[in-house]
Short mmCIF file of C-alpha atoms in Angstrom, two decimals:
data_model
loop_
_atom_site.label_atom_id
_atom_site.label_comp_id
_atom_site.label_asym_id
_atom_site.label_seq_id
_atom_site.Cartn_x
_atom_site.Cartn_y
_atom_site.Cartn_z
CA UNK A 1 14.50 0.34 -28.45
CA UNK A 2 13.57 -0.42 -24.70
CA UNK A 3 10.55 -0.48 -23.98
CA UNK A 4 9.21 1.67 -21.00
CA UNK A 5 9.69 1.00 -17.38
CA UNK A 6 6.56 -1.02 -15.72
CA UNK A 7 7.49 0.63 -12.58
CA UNK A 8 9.63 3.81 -12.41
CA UNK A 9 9.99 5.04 -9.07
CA UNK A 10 12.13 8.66 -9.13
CA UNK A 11 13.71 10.30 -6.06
CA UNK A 12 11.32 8.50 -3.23
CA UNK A 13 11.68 9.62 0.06
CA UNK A 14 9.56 7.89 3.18
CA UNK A 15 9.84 9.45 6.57
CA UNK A 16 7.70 8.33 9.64
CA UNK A 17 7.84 11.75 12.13
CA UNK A 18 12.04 12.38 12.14
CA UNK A 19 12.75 8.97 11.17
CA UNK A 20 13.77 8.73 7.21
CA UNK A 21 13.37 5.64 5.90
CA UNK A 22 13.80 5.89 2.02
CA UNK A 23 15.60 8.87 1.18
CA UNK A 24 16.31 9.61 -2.93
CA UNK A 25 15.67 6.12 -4.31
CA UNK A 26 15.59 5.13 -7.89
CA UNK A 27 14.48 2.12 -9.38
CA UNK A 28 13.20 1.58 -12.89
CA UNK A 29 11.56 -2.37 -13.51
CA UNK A 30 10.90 -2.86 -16.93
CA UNK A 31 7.90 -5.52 -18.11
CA UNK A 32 9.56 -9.39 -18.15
CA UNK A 33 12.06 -8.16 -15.63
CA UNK A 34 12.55 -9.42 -12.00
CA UNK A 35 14.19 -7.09 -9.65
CA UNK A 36 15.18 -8.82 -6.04
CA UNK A 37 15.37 -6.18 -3.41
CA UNK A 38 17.81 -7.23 -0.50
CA UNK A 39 18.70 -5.12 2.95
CA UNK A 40 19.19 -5.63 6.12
CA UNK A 41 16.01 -5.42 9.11
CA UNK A 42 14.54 -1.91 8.72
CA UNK A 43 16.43 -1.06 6.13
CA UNK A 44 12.95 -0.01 3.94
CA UNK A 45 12.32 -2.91 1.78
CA UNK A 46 8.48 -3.66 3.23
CA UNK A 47 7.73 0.27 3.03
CA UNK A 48 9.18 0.55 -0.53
CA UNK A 49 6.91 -2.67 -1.56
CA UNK A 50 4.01 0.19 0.32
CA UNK A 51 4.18 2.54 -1.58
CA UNK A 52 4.79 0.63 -4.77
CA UNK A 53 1.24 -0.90 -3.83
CA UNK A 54 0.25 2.78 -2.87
CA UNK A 55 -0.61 1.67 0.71
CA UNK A 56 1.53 4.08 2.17
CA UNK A 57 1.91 7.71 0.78
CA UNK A 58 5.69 8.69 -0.56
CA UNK A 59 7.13 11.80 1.15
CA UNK A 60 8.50 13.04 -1.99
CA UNK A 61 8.99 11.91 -5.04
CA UNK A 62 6.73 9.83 -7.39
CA UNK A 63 5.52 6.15 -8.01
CA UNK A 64 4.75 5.44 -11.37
CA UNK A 65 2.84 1.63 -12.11
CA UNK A 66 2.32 0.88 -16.02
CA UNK A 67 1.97 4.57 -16.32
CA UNK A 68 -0.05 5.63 -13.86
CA UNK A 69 0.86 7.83 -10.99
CA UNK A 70 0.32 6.37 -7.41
CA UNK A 71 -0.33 9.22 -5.60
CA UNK A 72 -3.06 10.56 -8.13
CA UNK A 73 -4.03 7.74 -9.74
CA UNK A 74 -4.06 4.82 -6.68
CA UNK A 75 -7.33 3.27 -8.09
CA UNK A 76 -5.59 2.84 -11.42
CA UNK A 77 -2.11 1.46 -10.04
CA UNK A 78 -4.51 -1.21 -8.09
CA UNK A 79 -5.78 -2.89 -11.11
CA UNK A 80 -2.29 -3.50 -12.18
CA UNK A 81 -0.58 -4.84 -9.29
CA UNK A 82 -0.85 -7.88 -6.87
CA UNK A 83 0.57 -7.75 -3.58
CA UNK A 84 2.18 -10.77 -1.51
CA UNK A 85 2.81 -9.29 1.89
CA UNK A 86 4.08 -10.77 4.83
CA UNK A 87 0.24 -11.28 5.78
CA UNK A 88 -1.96 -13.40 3.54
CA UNK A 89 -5.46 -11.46 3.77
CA UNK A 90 -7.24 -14.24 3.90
CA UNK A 91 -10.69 -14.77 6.12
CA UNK A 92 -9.94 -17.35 8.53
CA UNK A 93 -13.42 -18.44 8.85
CA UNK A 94 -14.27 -18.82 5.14
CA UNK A 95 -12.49 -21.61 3.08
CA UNK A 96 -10.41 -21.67 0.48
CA UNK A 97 -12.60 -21.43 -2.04
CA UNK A 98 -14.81 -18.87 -0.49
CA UNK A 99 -11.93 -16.67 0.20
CA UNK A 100 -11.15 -16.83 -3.43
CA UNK A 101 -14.99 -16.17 -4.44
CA UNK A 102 -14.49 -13.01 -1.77
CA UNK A 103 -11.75 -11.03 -3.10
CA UNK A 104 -12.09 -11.73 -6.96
CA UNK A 105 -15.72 -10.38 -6.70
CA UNK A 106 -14.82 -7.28 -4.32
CA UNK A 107 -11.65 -6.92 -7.48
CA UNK A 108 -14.81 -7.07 -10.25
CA UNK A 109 -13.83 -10.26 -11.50
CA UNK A 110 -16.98 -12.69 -12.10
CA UNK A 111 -14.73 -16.35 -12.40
CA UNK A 112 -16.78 -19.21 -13.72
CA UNK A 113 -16.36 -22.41 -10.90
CA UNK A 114 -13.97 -24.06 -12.97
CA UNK A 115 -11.76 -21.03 -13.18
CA UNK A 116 -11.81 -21.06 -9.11
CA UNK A 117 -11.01 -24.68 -9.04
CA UNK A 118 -8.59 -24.10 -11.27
CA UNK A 119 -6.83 -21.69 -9.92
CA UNK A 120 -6.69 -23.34 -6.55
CA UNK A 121 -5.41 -26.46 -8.38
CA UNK A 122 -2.30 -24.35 -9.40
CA UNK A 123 -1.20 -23.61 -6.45
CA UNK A 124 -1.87 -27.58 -5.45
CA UNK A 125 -4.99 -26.27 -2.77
CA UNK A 126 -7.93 -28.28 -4.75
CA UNK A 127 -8.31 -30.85 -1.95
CA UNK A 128 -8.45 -28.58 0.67
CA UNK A 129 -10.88 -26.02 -1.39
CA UNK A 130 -13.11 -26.79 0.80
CA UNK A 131 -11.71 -26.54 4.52
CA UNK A 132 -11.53 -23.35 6.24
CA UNK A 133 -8.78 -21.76 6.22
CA UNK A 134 -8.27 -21.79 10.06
CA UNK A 135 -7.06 -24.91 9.89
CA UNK A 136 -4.42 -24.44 7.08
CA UNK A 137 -0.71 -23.55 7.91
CA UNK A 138 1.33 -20.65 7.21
CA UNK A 139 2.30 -22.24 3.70
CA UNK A 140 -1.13 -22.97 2.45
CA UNK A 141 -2.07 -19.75 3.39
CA UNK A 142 0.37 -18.18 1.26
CA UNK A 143 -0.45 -20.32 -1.79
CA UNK A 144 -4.04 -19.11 -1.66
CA UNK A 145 -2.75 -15.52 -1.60
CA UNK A 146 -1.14 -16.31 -4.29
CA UNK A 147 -4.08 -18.24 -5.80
CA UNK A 148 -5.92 -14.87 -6.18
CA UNK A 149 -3.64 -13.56 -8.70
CA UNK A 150 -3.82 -16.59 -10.77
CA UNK A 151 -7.08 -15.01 -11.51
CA UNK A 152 -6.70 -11.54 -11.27
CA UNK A 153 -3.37 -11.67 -13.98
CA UNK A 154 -1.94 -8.69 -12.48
CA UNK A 155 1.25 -6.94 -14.45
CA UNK A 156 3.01 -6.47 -11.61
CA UNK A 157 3.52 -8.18 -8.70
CA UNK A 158 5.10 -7.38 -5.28
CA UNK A 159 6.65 -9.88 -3.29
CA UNK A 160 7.29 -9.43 0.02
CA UNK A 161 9.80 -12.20 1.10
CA UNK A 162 7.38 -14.78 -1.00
CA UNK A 163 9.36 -18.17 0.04
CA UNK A 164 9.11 -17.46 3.31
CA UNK A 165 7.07 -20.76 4.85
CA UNK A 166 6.87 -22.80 1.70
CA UNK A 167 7.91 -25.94 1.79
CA UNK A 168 10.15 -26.89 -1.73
CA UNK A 169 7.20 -28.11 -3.75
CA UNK A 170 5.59 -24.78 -3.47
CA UNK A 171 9.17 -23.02 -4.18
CA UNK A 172 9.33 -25.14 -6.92
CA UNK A 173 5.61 -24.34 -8.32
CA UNK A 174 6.60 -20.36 -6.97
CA UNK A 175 9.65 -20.33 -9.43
CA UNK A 176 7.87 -21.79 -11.86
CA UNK A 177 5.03 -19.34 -12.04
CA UNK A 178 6.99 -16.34 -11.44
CA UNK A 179 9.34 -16.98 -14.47
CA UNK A 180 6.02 -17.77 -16.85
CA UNK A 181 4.76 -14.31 -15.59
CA UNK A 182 7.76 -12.79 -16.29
CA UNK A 183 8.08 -14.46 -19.79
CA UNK A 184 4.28 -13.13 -20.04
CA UNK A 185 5.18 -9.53 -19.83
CA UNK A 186 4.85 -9.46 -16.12
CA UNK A 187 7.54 -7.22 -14.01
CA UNK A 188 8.28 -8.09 -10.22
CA UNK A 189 9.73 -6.73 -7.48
CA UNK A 190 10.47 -8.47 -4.71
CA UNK A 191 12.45 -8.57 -0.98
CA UNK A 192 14.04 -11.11 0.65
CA UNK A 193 16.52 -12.36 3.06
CA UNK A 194 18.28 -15.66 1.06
CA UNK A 195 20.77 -15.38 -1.29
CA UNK A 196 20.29 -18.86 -2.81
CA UNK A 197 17.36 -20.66 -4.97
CA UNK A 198 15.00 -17.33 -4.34
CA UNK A 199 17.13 -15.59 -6.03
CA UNK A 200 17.19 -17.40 -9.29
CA UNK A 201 14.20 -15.96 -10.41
CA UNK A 202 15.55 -12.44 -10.42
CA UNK A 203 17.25 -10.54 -13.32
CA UNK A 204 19.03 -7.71 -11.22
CA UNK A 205 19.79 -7.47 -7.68
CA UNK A 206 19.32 -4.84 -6.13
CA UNK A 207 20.31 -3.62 -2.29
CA UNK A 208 18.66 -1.17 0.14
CA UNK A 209 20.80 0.20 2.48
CA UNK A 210 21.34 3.87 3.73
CA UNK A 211 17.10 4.63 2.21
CA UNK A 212 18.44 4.36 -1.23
CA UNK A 213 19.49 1.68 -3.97
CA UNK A 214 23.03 0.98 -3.10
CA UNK A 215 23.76 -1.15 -5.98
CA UNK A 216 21.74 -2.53 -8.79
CA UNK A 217 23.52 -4.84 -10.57
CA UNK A 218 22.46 -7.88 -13.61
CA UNK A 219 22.19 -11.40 -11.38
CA UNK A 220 23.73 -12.67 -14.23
CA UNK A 221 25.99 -15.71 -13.36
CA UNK A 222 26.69 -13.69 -9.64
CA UNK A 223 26.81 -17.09 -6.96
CA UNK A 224 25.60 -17.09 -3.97
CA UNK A 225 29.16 -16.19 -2.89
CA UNK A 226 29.30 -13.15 -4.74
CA UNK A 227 25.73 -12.09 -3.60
CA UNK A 228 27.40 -12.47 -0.11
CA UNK A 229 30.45 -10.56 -0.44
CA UNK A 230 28.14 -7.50 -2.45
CA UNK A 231 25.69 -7.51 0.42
CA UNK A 232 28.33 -7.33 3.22
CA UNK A 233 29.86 -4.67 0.86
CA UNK A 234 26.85 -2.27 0.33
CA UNK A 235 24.12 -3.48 2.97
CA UNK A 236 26.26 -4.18 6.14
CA UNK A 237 28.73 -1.70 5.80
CA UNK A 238 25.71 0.81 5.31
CA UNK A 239 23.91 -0.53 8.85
CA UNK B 16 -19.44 -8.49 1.80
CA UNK B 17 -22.73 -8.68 3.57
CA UNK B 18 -22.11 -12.43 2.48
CA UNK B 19 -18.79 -12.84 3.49
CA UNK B 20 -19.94 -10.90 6.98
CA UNK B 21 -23.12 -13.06 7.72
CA UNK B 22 -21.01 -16.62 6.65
CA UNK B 23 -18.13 -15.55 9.26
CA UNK B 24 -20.81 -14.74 11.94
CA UNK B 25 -22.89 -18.01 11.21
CA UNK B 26 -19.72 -20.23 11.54
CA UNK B 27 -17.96 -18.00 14.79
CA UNK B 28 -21.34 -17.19 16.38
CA UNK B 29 -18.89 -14.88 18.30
CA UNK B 30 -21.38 -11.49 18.06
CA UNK B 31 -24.67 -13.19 18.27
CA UNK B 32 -24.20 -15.36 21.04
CA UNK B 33 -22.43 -12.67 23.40
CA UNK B 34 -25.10 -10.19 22.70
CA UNK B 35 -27.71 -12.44 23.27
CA UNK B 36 -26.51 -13.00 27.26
CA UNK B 37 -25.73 -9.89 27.60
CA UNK B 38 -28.92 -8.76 26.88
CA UNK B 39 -30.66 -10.95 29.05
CA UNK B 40 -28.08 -9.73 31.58
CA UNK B 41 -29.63 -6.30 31.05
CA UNK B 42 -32.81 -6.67 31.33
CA UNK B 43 -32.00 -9.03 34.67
CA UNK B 44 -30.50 -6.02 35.56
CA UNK B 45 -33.61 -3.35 34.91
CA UNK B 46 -36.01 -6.30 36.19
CA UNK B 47 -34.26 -5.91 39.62
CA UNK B 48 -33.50 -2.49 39.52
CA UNK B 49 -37.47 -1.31 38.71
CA UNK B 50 -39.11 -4.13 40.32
CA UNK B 51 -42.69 -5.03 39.69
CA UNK B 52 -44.06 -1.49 39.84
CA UNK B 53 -45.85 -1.02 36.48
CA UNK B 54 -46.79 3.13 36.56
CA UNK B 55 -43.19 3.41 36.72
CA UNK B 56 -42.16 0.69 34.11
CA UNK B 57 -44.38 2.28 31.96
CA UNK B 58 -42.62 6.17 31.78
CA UNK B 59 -38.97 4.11 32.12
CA UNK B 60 -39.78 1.46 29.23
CA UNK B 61 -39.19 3.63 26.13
CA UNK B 62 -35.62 4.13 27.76
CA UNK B 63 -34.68 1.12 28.72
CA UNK B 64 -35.38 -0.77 25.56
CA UNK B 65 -33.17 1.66 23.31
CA UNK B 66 -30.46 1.47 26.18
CA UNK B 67 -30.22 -1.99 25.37
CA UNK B 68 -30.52 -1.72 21.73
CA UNK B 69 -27.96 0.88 22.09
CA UNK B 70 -25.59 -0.81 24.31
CA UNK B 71 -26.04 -4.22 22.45
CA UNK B 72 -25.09 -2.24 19.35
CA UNK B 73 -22.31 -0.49 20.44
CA UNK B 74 -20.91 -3.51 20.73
CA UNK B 75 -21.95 -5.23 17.53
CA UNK B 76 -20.89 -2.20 15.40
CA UNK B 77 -17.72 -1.69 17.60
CA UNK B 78 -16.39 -5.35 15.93
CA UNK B 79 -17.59 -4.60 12.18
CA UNK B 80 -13.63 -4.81 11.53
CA UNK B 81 -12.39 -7.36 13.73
CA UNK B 82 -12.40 -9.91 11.30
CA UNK B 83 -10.57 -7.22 9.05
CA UNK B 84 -7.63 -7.02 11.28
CA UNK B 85 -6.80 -10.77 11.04
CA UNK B 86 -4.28 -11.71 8.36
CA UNK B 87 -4.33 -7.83 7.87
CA UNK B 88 -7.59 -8.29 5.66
CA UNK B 89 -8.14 -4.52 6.44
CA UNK B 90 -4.58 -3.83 3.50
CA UNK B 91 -6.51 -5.95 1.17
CA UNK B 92 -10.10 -4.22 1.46
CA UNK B 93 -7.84 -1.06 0.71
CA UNK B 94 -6.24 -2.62 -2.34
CA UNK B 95 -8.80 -3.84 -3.92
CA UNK B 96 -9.62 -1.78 -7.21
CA UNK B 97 -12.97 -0.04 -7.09
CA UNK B 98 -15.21 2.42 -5.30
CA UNK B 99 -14.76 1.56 -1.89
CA UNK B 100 -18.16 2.64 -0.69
CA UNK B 101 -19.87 -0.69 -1.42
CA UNK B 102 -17.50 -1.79 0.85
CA UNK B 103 -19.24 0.43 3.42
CA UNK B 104 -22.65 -0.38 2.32
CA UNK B 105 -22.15 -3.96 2.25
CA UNK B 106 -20.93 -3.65 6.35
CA UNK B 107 -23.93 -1.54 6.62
CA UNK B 108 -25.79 -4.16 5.46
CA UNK B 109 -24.61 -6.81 7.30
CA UNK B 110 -24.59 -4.59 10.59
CA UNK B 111 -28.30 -3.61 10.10
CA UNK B 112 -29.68 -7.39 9.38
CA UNK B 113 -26.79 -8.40 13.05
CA UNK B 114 -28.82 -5.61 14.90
CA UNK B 115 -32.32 -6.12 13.72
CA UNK B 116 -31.93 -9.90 14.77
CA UNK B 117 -30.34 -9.12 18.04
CA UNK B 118 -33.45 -6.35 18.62
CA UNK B 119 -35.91 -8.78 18.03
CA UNK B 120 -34.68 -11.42 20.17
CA UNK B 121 -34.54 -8.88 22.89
CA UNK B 122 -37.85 -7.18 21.87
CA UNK B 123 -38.85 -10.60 22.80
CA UNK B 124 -37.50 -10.96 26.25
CA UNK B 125 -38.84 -7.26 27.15
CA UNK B 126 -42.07 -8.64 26.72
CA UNK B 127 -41.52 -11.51 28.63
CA UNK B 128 -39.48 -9.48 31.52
CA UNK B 129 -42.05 -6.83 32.07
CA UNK B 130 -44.92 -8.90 30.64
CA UNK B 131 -45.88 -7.12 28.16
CA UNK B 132 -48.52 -7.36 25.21
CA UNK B 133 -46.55 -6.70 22.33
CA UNK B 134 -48.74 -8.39 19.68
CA UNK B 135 -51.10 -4.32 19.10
CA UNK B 136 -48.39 -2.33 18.69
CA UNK B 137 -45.96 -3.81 16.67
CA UNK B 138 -46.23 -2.62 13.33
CA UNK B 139 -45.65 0.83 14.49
CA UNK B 140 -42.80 -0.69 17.14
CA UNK B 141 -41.52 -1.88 13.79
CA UNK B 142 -41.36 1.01 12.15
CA UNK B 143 -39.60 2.90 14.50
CA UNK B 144 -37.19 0.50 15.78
CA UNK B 145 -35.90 0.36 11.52
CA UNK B 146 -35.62 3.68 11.35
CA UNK B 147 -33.84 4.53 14.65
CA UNK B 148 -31.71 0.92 13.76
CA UNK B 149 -30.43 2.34 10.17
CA UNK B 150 -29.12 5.78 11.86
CA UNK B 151 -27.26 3.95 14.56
CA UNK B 152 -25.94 1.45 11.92
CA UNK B 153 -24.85 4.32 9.45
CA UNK B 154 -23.14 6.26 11.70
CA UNK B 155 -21.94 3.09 13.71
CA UNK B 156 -20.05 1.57 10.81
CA UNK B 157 -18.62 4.53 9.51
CA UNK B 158 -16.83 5.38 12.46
CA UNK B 159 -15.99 2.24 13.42
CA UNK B 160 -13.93 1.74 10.14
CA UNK B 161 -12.52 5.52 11.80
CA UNK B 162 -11.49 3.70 14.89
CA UNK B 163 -10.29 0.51 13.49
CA UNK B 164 -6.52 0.97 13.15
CA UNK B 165 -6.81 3.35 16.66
CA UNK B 166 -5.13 1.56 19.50
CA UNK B 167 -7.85 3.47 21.84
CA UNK B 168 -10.51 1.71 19.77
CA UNK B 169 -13.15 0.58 22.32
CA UNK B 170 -13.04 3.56 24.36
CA UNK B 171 -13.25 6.11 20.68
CA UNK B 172 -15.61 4.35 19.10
CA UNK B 173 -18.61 4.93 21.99
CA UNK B 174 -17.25 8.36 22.22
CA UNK B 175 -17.46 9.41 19.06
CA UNK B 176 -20.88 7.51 18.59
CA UNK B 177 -22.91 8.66 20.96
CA UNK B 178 -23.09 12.30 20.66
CA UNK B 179 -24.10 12.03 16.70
CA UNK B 180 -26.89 9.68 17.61
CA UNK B 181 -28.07 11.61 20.68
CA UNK B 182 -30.95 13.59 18.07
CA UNK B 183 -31.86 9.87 16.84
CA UNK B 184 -32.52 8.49 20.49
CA UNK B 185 -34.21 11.18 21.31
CA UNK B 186 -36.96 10.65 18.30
CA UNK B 187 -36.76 7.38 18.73
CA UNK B 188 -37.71 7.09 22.71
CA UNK B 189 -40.15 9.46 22.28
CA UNK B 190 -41.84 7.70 19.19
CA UNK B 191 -41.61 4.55 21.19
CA UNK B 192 -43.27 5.90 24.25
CA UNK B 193 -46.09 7.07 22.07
CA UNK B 194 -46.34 4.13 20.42
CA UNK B 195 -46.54 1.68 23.74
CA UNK B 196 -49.16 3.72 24.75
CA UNK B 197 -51.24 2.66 21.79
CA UNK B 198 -51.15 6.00 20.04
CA UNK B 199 -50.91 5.93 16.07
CA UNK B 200 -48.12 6.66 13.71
CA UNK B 201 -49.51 9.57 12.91
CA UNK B 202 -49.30 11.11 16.01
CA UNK B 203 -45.51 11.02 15.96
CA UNK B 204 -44.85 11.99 12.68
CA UNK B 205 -42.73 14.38 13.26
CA UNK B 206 -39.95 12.46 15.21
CA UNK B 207 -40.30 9.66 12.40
CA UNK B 208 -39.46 12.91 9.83
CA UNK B 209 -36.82 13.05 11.72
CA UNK B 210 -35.91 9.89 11.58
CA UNK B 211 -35.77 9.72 8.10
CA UNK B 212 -34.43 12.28 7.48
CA UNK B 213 -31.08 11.36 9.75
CA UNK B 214 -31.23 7.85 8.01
CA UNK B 215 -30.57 9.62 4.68
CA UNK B 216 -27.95 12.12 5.92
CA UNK B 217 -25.67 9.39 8.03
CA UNK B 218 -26.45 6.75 5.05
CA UNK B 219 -25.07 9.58 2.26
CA UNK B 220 -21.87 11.10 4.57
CA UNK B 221 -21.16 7.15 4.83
CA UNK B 222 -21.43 6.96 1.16
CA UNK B 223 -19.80 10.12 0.61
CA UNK B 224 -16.67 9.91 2.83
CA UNK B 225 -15.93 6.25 3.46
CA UNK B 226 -13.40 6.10 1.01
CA UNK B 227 -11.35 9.05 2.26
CA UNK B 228 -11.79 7.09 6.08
CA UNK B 229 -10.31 3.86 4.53
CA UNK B 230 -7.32 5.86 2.92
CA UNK B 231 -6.84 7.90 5.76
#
């Protein structure tokens, strides 16, 4: 028997004033499952990853994170999910290391020094533990967001276009982790633009357009080719 | 947080060292606008040093979330699991020990401006300035989390401020004033009752309501 959906989001709607972003979407993510969200620009895919993390309050419809209800139970859907956003919510003028220190305290979480180390040694940041984080680019920045949920062990995680300025040792060490969190039990959702490597990680496709789930479909042996031709099928022909 | 806070301000210096010359601007300003007349330094005094503790705090509680708005910190705050208002009482925190320093140093300067022997009355200065300095920080952070995603921010925040503190400067120029002129504790009682008693009300409706401001 299947076991129940991680995340099961039923009948979503988004609307900012007249403008209706998500309209009637459906998406059920089950625990070891990766679910790659593609659309085109403003076609919802940041504000769905929102109100997954329960940033952003649904219009209608409900949000439902390893059981618990988003819009009643937010505090509860926190513990369970870690968000990658396009930002990396990291303090500039701490370092690595203290940033860590920062946000698994403010989480609860009381790691021992080796645990910090060691998590910024997974995502290859142990010599720069140390520097502030002003001086880090774009892709170091985005490994030590990710750092933070090598300790926290969410069970789901939100991705919001997560290869996006990583150079392809961090890809590498990205795909790597995300398929040992998925073989841990871990569901993801996550948005992007590429239709190649990112996309090996995922189990289903799935693709935005017109505020709903146009197609979700098993990645299966799909090529990049076929991703193409599905996209311009559901996405583009929807914009 | 109040570590996090005091760490960012230590290595950016960026509040401290503004407020610092712009109090001495101020009181370069009162110097020259009061002159060396002492009768009327004396009734004007009270004022002028909680102008500039108010005007050098509207501007140190007016960047409590700056540093929250880079790398959209602010999202994360919100995310993370747990009751939200030690997030406010760790700004308050950090806030109150920013504005006591910055009162002190221009305490300081007051005395040297106006010449001034501060040395008698300062345990009772003391007193009052921590009282009146916890109401203007409990309000003060609470509403400047309000204003932090408002694009109108800097003009909001003193306008929303100032109104809700207008009971606490009252008490508190009035206990100064009493106190400057060498009169005890005692004596004004019932503004630090006051006092108090607003520290405990803005400190709980922080408490109370910061989580519904951060959601908002």
């Amino acid at each position: 028997m299947a076991s129940e959906p991680l995340i099961r989001v039923t009948g979503l709607r988004k609307t900012f004033g007249n403008h209706r972003v998500l309209d009637g979407l459906d998406l059920d993510v089950r625990a070891g499952e990766a679910v790659a969200v593609l659309g085109a620009n403003g076609a919802g895919k940041t504000t769905l990853l929102k109100v997954l993390a329960t940033l952003t309050r649904p219009t209608r419809g409900t949000v439902t994170i390893a059981g618990h209800d988003g819009a009643t139970d937010p505090e509860l859907v926190r513990r369970e999910i870690g968000l990658v956003a396009h930002s990396s919510y990291v303090y500039e003028d701490l370092t690595a290391a203290e940033n860590l220190m920062f946000w698994a305290t403010l989480a609860g979480l009381r790691p021992s020094a080796a645990e910090r180390a060691g998590a910024l040694a997974t995502v290859e940041l142990e010599r720069a533990a140390d520097e502030r984080v002003r001086t880090f680019s774009a892709g170091m920045k985005r490994r030590l967001s990710l750092a933070r949920f090598v300790l926290a062990r969410p069970r789901v995680l939100l991705l919001d276009e997560p290869f996006t300025g990583l150079d392809q040792r961090a890809k590498k060490w990205l795909e790597e982790h995300l398929a040992s969190f998925k073989a841990g039990g871990g569901a993801i959702v996550m948005t992007t633009h590429s239709f190649g490597r990112e996309l090996a990680v995922a189990d289903r496709i799935a693709i935005l357009a017109g505020g709903a789930i146009a197609l979700d479909t098993p990645r299966g042996s799909l090529s990049a080719d076929d991703v193409h031709r599905l996209y311009a099928l559901h996405a583009e022909d929807a914009s | 947080m109040v570590w996090k806070d005091l760490l960012v301000e230590r290595r950016s210096k960026e509040t401290l060292n503004a407020l610092f010359f712009f109090g001495l601007l101020l009181l370069f300003v009162f110097q020259f606008a009061l002159g060396p007349d002492r009768e009327r330094l004396a009734g004007t005094l009270p004022g002028l040093l909680w102008l500039g503790f108010i005007l050098s705090g509207l501007l140190a509680l007016g960047r409590t979330f700056v540093v929250e708005r880079e790398n959209d910190c602010w999202e994360g705050l919100l995310l993370a699991p747990g009751d939200k208002s030690a997030i406010y009482v760790g700004k308050l925190a950090g806030n109150l020990l920013l504005m006591l320093a910055i009162e002190a140093i221009l305490l300081v300067l007051f005395g040297f401006f106006f010449n001034l022997d501060l040395a008698n009355v300062l345990p009772g200065l003391a007193v009052v300035i921590a009282l009146g300095t916890v109401a203007l920080a409990a309000v003060g952070t609470l509403f400047a989390a309000m204003t932090a995603q408002v694009r109108a921010r800097e003009l909001l925040f003193p306008v929303l401020l100032l109104p809700v503190e207008a009971p606490v400067l009252l008490a508190t120029v009035k206990a100064t004033e009493a106190v400057l002129l060498g009169e005890t504790l005692g004596s004004v009682a019932h503004w630090l009752k006051l006092l108090a008693a607003a520290d405990v009300v803005y400190v709980a409706v922080g408490v109370l309501t910061f989580d519904f401001v951060l959601e908002a």
